[in-house]
Coordinates of C-alpha atoms (C1' of nucleotides) in Angstrom, one line a residue:
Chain A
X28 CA -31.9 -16.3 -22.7
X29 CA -35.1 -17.4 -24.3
X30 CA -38.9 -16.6 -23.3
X31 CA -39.6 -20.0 -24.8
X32 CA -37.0 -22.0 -22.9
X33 CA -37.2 -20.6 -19.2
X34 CA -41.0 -19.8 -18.8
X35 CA -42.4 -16.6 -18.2
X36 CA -41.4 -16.2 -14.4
X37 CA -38.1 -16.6 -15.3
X38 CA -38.1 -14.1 -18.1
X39 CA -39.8 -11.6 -15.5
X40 CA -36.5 -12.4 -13.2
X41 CA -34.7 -12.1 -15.9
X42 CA -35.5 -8.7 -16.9
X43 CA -35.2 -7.6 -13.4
X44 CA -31.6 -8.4 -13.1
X45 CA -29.3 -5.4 -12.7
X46 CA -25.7 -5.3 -13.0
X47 CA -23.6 -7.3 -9.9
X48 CA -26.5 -9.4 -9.3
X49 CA -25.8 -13.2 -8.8
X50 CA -27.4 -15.2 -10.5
X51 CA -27.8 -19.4 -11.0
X52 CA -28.5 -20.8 -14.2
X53 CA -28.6 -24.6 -15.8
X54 CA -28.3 -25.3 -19.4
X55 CA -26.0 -25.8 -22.4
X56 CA -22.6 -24.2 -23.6
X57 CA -23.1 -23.1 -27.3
X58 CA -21.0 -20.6 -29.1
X59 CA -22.4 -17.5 -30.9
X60 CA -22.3 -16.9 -34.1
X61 CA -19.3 -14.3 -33.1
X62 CA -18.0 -17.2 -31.7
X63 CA -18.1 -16.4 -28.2
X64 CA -18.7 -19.0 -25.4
X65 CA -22.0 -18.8 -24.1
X66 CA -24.7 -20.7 -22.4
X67 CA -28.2 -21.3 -23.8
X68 CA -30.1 -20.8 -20.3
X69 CA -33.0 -23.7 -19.7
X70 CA -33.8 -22.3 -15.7
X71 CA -32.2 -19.3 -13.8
X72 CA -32.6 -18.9 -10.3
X73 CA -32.1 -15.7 -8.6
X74 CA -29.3 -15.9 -5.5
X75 CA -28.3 -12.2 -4.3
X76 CA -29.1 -8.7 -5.2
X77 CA -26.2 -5.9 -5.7
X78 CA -27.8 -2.7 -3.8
X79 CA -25.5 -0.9 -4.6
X80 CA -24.3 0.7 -8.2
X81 CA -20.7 -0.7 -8.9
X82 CA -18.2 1.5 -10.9
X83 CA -19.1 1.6 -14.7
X84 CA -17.5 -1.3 -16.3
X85 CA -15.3 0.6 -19.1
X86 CA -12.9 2.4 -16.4
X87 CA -13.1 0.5 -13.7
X88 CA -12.5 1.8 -10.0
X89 CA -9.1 3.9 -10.3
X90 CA -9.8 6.4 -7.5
X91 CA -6.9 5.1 -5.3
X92 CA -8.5 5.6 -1.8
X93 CA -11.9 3.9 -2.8
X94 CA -10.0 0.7 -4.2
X95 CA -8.0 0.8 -0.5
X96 CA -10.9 1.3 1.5
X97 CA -13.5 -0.9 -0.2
X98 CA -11.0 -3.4 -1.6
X99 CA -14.4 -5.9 -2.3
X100 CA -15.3 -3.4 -5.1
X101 CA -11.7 -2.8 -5.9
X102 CA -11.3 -7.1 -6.8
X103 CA -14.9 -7.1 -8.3
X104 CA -14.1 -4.5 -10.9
X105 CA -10.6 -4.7 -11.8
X106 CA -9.6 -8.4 -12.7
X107 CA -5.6 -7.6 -12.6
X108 CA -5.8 -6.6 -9.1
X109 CA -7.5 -10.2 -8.6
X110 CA -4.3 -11.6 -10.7
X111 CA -1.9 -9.6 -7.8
X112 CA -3.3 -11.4 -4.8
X113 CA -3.6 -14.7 -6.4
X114 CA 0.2 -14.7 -7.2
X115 CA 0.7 -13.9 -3.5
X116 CA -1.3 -16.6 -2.8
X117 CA 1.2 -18.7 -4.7
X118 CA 4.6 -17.1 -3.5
X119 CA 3.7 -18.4 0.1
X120 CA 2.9 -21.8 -1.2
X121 CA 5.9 -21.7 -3.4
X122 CA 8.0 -20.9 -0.4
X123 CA 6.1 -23.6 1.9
X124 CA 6.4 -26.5 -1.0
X125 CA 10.7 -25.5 -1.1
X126 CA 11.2 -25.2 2.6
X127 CA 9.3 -28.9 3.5
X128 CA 11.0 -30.5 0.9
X129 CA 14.2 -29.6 2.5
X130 CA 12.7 -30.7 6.1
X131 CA 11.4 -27.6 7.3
X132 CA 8.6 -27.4 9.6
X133 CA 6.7 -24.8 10.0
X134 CA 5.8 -23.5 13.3
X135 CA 4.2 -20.7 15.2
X136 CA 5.4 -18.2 17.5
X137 CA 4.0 -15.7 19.9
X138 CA 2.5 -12.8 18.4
X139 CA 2.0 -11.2 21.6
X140 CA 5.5 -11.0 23.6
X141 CA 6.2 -9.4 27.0
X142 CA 9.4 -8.0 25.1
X143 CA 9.8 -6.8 21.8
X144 CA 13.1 -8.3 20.7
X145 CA 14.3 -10.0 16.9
X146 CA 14.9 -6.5 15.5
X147 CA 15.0 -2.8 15.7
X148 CA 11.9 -1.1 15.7
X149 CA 9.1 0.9 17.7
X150 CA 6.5 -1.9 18.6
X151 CA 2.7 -1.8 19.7
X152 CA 1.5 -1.6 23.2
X153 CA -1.6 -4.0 24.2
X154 CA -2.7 -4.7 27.6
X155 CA -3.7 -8.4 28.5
X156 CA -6.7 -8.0 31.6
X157 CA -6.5 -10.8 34.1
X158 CA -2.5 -10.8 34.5
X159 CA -2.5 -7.0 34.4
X160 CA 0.6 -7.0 31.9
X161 CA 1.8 -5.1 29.2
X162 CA 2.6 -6.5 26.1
X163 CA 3.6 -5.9 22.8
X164 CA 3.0 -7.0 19.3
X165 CA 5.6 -8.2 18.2
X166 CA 8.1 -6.8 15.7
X167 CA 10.2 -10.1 15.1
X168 CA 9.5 -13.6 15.9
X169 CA 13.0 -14.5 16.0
X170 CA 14.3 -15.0 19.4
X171 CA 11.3 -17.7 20.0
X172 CA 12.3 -19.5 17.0
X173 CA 15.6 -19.5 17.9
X174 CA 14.8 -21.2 21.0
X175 CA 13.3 -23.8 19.4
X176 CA 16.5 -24.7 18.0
X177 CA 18.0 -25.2 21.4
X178 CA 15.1 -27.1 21.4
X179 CA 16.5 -29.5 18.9
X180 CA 14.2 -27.9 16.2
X181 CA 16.6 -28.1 13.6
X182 CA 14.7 -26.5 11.1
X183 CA 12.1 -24.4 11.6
X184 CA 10.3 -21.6 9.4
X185 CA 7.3 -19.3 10.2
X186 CA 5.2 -17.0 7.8
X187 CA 3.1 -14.4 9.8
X188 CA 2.9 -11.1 10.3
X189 CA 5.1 -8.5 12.5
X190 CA 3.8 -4.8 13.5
X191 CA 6.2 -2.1 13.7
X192 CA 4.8 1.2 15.1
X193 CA 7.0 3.3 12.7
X194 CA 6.0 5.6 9.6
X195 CA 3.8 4.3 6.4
X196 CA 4.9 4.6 3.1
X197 CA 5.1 2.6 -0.7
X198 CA 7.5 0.5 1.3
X199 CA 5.9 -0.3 4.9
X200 CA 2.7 -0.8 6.4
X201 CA 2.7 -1.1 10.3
X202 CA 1.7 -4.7 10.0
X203 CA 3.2 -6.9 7.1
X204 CA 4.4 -10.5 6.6
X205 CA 7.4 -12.0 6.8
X206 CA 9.2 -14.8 6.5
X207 CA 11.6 -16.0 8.9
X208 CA 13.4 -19.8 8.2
X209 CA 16.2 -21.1 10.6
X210 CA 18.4 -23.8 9.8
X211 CA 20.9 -25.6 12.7
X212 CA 24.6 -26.5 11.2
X213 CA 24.1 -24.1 8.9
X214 CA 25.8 -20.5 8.3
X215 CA 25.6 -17.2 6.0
X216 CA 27.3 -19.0 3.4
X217 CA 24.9 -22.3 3.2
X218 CA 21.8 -19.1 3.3
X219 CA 23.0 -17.3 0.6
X220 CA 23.1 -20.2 -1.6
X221 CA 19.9 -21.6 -0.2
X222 CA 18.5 -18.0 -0.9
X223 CA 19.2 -18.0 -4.8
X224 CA 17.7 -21.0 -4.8
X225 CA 14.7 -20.5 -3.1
X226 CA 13.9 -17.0 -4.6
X227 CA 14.6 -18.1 -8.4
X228 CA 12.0 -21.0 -7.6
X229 CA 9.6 -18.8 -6.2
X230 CA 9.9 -16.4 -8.9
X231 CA 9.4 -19.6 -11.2
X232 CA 6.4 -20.9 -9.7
X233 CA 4.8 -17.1 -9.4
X234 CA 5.3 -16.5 -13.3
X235 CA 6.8 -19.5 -15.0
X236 CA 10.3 -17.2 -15.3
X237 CA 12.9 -16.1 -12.8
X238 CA 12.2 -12.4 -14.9
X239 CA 10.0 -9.7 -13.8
X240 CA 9.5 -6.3 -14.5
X241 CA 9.9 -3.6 -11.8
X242 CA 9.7 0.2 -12.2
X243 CA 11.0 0.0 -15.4
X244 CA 13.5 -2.6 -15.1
X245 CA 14.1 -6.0 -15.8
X246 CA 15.4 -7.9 -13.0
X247 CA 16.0 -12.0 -12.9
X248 CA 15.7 -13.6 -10.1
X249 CA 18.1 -16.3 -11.5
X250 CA 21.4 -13.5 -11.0
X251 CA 22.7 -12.6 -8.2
X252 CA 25.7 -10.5 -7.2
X253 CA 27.3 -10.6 -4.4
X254 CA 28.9 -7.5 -2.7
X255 CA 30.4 -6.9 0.7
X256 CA 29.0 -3.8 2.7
X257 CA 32.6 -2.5 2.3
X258 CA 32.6 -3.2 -1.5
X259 CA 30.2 -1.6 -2.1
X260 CA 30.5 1.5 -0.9
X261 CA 34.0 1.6 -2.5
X262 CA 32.2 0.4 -5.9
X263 CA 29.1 3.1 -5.7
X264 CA 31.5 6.2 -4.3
X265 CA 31.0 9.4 -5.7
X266 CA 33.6 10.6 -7.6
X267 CA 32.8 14.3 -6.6
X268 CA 33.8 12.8 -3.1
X269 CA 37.7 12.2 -4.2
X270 CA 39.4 9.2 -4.8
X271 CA 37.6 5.8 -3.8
X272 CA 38.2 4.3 -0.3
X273 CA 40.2 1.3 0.8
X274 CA 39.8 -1.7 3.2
X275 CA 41.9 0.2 5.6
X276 CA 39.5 2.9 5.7
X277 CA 36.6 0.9 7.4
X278 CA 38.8 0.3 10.6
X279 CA 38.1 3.0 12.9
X280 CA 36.2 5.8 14.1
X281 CA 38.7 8.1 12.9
X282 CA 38.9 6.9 9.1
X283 CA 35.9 6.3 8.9
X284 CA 34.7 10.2 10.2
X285 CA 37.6 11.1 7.4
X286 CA 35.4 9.9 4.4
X287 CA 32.4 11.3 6.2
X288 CA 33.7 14.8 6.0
X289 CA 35.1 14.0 2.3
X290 CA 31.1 13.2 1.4
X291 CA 30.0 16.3 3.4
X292 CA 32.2 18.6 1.5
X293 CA 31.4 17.1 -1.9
X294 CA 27.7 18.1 -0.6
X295 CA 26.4 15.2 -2.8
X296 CA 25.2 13.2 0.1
X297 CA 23.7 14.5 3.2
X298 CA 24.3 11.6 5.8
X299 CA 23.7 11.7 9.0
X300 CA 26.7 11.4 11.6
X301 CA 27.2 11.4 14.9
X302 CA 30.9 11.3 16.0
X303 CA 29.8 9.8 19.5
X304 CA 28.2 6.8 17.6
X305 CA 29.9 3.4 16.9
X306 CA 32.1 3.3 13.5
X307 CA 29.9 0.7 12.4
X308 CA 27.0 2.7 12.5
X309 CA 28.2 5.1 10.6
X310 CA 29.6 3.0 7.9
X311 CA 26.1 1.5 7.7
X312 CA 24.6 5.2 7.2
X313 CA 27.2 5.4 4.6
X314 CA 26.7 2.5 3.0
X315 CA 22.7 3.7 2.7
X316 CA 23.9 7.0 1.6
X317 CA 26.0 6.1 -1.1
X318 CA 25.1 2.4 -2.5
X319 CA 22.0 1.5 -1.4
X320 CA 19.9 3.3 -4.5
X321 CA 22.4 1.1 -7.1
X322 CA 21.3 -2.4 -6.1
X323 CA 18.4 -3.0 -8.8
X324 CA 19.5 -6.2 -9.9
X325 CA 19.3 -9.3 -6.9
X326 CA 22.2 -8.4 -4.5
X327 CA 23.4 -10.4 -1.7
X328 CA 24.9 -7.6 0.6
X329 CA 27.6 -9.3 3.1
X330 CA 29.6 -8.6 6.1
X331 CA 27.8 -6.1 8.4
X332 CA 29.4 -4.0 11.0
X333 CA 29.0 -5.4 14.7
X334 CA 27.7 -2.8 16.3
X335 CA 24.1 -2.5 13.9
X336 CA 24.2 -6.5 14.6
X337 CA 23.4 -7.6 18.0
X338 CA 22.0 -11.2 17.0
X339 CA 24.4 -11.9 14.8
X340 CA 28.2 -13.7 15.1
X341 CA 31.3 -12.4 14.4
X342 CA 33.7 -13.0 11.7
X343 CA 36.2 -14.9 13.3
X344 CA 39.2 -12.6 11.5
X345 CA 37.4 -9.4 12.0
X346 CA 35.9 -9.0 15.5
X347 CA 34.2 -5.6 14.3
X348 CA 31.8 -7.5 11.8
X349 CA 29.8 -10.2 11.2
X350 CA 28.3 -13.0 9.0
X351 CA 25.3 -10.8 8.1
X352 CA 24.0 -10.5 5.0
X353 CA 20.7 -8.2 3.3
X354 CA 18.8 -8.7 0.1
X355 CA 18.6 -6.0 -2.3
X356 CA 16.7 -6.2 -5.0
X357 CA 15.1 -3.7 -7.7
X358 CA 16.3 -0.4 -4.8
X359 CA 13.7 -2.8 -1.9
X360 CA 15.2 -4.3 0.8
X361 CA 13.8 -7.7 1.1
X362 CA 15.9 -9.9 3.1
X363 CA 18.2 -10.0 6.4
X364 CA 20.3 -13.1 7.5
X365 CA 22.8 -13.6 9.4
X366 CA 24.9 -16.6 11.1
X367 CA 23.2 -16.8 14.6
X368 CA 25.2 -15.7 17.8
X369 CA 25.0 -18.7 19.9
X370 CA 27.3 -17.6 22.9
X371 CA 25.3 -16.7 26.1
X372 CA 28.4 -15.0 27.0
X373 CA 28.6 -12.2 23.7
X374 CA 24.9 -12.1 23.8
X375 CA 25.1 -10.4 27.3
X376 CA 27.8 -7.7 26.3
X377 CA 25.7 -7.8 22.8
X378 CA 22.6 -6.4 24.8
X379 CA 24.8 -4.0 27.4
X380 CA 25.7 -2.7 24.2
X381 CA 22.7 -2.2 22.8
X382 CA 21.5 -0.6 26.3
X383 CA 24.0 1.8 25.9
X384 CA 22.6 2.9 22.7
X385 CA 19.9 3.2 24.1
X386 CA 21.2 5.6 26.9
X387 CA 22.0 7.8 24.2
X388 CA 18.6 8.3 23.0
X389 CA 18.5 5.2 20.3
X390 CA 14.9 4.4 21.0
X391 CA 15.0 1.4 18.8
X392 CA 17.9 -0.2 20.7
X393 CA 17.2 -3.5 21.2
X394 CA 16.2 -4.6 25.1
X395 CA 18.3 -6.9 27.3
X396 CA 16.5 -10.4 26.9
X397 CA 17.3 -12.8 29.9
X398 CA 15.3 -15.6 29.3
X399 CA 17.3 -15.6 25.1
X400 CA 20.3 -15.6 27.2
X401 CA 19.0 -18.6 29.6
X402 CA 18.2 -20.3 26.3
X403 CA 21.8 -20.2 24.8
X404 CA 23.2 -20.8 28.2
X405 CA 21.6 -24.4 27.2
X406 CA 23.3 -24.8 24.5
X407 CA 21.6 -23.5 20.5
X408 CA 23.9 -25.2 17.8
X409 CA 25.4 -22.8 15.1
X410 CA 22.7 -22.2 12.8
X411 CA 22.2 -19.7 10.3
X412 CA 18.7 -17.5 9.8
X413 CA 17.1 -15.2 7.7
X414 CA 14.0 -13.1 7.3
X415 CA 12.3 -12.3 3.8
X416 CA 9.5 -9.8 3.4
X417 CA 6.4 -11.6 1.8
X418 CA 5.2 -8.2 1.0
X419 CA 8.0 -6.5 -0.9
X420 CA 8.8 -10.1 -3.0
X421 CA 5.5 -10.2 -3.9
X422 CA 5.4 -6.4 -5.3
X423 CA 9.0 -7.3 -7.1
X424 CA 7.0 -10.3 -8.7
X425 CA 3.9 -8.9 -9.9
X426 CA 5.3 -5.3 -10.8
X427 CA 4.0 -3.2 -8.2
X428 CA 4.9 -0.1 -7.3
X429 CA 3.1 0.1 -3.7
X430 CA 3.1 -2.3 -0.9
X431 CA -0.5 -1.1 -0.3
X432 CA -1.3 -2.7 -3.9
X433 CA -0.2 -6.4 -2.3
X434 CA -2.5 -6.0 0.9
X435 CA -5.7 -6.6 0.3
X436 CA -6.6 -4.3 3.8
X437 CA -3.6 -1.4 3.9
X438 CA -4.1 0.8 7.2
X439 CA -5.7 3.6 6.0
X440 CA -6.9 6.4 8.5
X441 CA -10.4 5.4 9.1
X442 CA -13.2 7.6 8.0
X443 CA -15.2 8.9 10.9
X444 CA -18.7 7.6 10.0
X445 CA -21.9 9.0 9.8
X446 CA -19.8 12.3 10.4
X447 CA -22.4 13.7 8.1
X448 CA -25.6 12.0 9.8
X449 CA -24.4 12.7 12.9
X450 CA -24.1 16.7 12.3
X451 CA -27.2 16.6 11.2
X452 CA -28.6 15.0 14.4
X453 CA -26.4 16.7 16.2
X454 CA -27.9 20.5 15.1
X455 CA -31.5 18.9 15.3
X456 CA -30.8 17.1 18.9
X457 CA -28.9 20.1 20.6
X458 CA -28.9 23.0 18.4
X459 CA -27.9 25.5 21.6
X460 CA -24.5 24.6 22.4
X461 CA -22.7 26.1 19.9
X462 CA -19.8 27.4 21.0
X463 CA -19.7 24.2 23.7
X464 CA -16.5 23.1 23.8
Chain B
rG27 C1' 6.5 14.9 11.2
rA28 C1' 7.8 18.4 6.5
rG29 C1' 7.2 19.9 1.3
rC30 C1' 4.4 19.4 -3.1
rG31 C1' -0.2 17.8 -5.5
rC32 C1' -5.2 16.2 -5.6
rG33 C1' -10.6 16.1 -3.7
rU34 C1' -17.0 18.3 -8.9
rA35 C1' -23.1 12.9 -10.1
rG36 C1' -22.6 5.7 -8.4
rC37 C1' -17.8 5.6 -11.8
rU38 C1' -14.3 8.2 -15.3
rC39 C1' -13.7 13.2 -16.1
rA40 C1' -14.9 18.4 -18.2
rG41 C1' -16.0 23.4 -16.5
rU42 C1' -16.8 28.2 -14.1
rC43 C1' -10.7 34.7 -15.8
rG44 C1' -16.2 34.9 -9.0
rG45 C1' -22.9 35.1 -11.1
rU46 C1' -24.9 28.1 -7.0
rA47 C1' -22.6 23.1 -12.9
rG48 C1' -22.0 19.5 -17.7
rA49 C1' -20.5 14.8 -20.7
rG50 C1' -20.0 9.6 -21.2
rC51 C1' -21.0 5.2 -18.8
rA52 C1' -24.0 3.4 -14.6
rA53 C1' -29.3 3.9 -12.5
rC54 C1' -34.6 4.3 -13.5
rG55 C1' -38.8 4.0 -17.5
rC56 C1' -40.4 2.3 -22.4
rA57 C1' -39.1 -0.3 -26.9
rC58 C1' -35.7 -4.1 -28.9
rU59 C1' -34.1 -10.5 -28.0
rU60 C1' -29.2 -9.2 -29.0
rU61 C1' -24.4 -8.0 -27.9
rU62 C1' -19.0 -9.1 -25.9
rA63 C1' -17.2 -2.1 -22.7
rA64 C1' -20.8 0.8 -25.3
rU65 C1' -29.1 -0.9 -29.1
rG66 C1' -32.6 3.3 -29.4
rC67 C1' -35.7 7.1 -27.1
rG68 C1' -36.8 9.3 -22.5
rU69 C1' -36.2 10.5 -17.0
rG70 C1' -34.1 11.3 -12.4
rG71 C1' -29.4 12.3 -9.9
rG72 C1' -24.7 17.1 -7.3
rU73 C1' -24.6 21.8 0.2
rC74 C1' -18.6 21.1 -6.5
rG75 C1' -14.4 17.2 0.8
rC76 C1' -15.6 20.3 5.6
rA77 C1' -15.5 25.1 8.2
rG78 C1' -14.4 30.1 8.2
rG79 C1' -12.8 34.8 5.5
rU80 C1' -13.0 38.4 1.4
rU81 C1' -17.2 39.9 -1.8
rC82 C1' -23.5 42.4 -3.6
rG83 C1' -22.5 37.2 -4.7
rA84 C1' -17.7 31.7 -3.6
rU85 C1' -17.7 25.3 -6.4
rU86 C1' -14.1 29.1 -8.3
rC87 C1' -9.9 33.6 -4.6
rC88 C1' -7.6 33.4 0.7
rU89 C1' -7.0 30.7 5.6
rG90 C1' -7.7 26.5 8.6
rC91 C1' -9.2 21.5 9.0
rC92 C1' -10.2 16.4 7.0
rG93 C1' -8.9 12.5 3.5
rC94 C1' -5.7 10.5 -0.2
rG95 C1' -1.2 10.4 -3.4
rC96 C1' 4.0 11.5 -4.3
rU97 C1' 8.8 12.9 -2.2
rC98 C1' 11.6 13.4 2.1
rA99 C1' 12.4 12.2 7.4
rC100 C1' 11.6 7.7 10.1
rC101 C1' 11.8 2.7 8.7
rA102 C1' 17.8 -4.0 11.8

RNA sequence: GAGCGCGUAGCUCAGUCGGUAGAGCAACGCACUUUUAAUGCGUGGGUCGCAGGUUCGAUUCCUGCCGCGCUCACCA
């Protein structure tokens, strides 16, 4: 920046700059004598003024809250929060560019459904005017893309988000994206495979390696184990809690309440139980009690009890389960699939059961969905499905510890504004009321 | 929803065993025409989250509230 090359308006502009303002300028790249790429400015043109200060450049903006609420300073001033959401960016593409090539379409599905259904979950009320209806946002999308396969959609993906009315932590935000991928003449066992695949290539295109770091460990997307629901509560008992389970143990409500009361009195684990409740659920409290905390490395959890299952189909040897399987990886949840009940007929007692939970007070039982049932009724080939969540794979791949710190706008509790102002009018407007109430 | 912690200048933080506050950077002014976070000199800037209580006196102690964080509960 010379007086003698941009005129004296310019070096008036010039020394009127402040720090964040946007400027235009033409010339020539040079280097310094340090060496450092610069450019030898010929004209400058002035194009938007910061009004206000930004954070000082050294430290950055750390406060928490501030980088949350006011995300646009947060990305100006800290250039490794930019990094985070550009390798979101490229975990959906990554997952778009694998699911095409293998003749997926993608497709969208209500986000506003007159039932909440696909999943267990508190959803949203919303209110739609002219037809005077309640609906809900929806906490699944995956009994409409199932019904597109009895369409003769044979493969069919979306990426959105879902809103679940539940509790915010590190690990949820009420609205968050997922993805859901269906695939017709296909089952767990073709997913799980598909799965590896798909998340090792993600984790490739993301960072050029299947590694990543994640509180403190180092997990590769390129290793999977694989551990049945069952095997893995034997593998991750306690040993204050006696000698490990067997098989036989899962079978019914009184084994199962056995090793309950084994886990009680070792007082290692408090897990909730209900003796009224299914076997299955309790074996799935269980299995969160005891095993859930191991799975750091990529886990493909298998075989689910029927009862915490109502979408998915049986084992044909073991009536009580199902070809369900979760992804676990680095302690997060990330993944559900199952093979997809197709039978009209199971659906119904499926959904009775699930009514009945409901009865007895399970508020996130899932709802009886005629029209899902018509749909089957017209015949939805076998097909296998699975959801992943965008949100938690992308804090696995770019080592973050919050899912607030892969959302560019987390819900935050908003800030009443101009509470201050607005007191201060308030006293000068109508100073005499106050004990109004 | 519960427990714990935090809230001081635009930002990052000190501090006051209770006597209404400081630093660095940022901003502003002047000088310098250059450095790769940080040139020099000077100036301005704070109802110490909000509201009560105790006290001669509260930013400091106590209570309540608000916001955020962590853990737990909840979360297929």
């Amino acid at each position: 920046m010379k007086l003698d090359f941009v005129g004296e308006k310019g070096f008036a502009l010039y020394k009127l700059l402040d720090l964040g303002d946007i400027i235009g300028v033409k010339g020539y790249l040079f280097r310094t004598r340090t060496n450092e790429l610069s450019i030898h400015v010929e004209e400058i043109h002035f194009l938007a003024k910061d009004l206000l200060p930004l954070p000082e450049k050294w430290h950055g903006l750390q406060d928490v809250e501030l980088r949350y609420r006011q995300r646009y300073v947060d990305l100006v001033m800290n250039e490794d929060v930019r990094k985070v959401f550009v390798a979101r960016s490229k975990v959906v593409s990554a997952i778009r560019r694998f699911l095409d090539s293998r003749g997926f379409i993608e497709v969208e599905t209500p986000m506003m459904q007159p039932l909440a259904g696909g999943a267990a979950a508190r959803p949203f009320t919303t209110h739609h005017n002219t037809l005077d209806i309640d609906l809900y946002l929806r906490i699944a999308p995956e009994l409409y893309l199932k019904r597109l396969t009895v369409g003769g959609l044979d493969r069919v993906y979306e990426i959105n988000r879902n809103f679940r009315n539940e509790g915010i932590s590190t690990q949820h935000n009420p609205e968050f994206t997922m993805l859901e991928f269906y695939q017709a003449y296909a089952d767990y066992r073709v997913l799980m495979d598909l799965t590896e695949e798909l998340l090792a290539q993600v984790a490739r295109d993301v960072n050029g390696t299947t590694k990543t770091t994640f509180n403190g460990h180092e997990i590769d997307f390129g290793d999977w184990q694989r551990l049945s629901m069952r095997e893995a509560i034997i593998k991750y008992w306690p040993g204050a809690a006696g000698a490990k389970p067997h098989m036989s143990d899962f079978v019914d409500a009184k084994t199962v309440g056995a090793l309950v009361k084994r886990l009680h009195d070792a007082k290692i684990h408090n897990m909730p139980y209900d003796p009224a409740e299914p076997a299955g659920k309790t074996i799935a409290a269980m299995f969160e009690a005891v095993a859930e905390e191991h799975l750091i490395q990529p886990t493909i959890l298998y075989d689910f009890p029927v009862a915490i299952s109502p979408l998915s189909k049986n084992k044909p040897d073991e009536p009580d389960w199902v070809e369900r399987f979760e992804l676990f990886v680095g302690g997060l949840e990330i993944g559900n699939a199952f093979s997809e009940l197709n039978d009209p007929e199971e659906q119904r007692r499926r959904f009775e059961q699930q009514l009945n939970e409901k009865e007895r007070g399970d508020e996130e039982a899932h709802a009886m969905d005629e029209d899902y049932i018509r749909a089957l009724s017209y015949g939805m080939p076998p097909a296998g499905g699975e959801g992943i969540g965008i949100d938690r794979l992308t804090m696995l791949l770019t080592g973050s510890r919050s899912i607030r710190d892969v959302i560019l706008f987390p819900l935050l509790r908003p800030l009443q504004p101009g509470e201050i102002d607005a007191a201060d009018s308030e006293e000068e407007a109508a100073p005499s009321t106050p004990n109004d109430k």
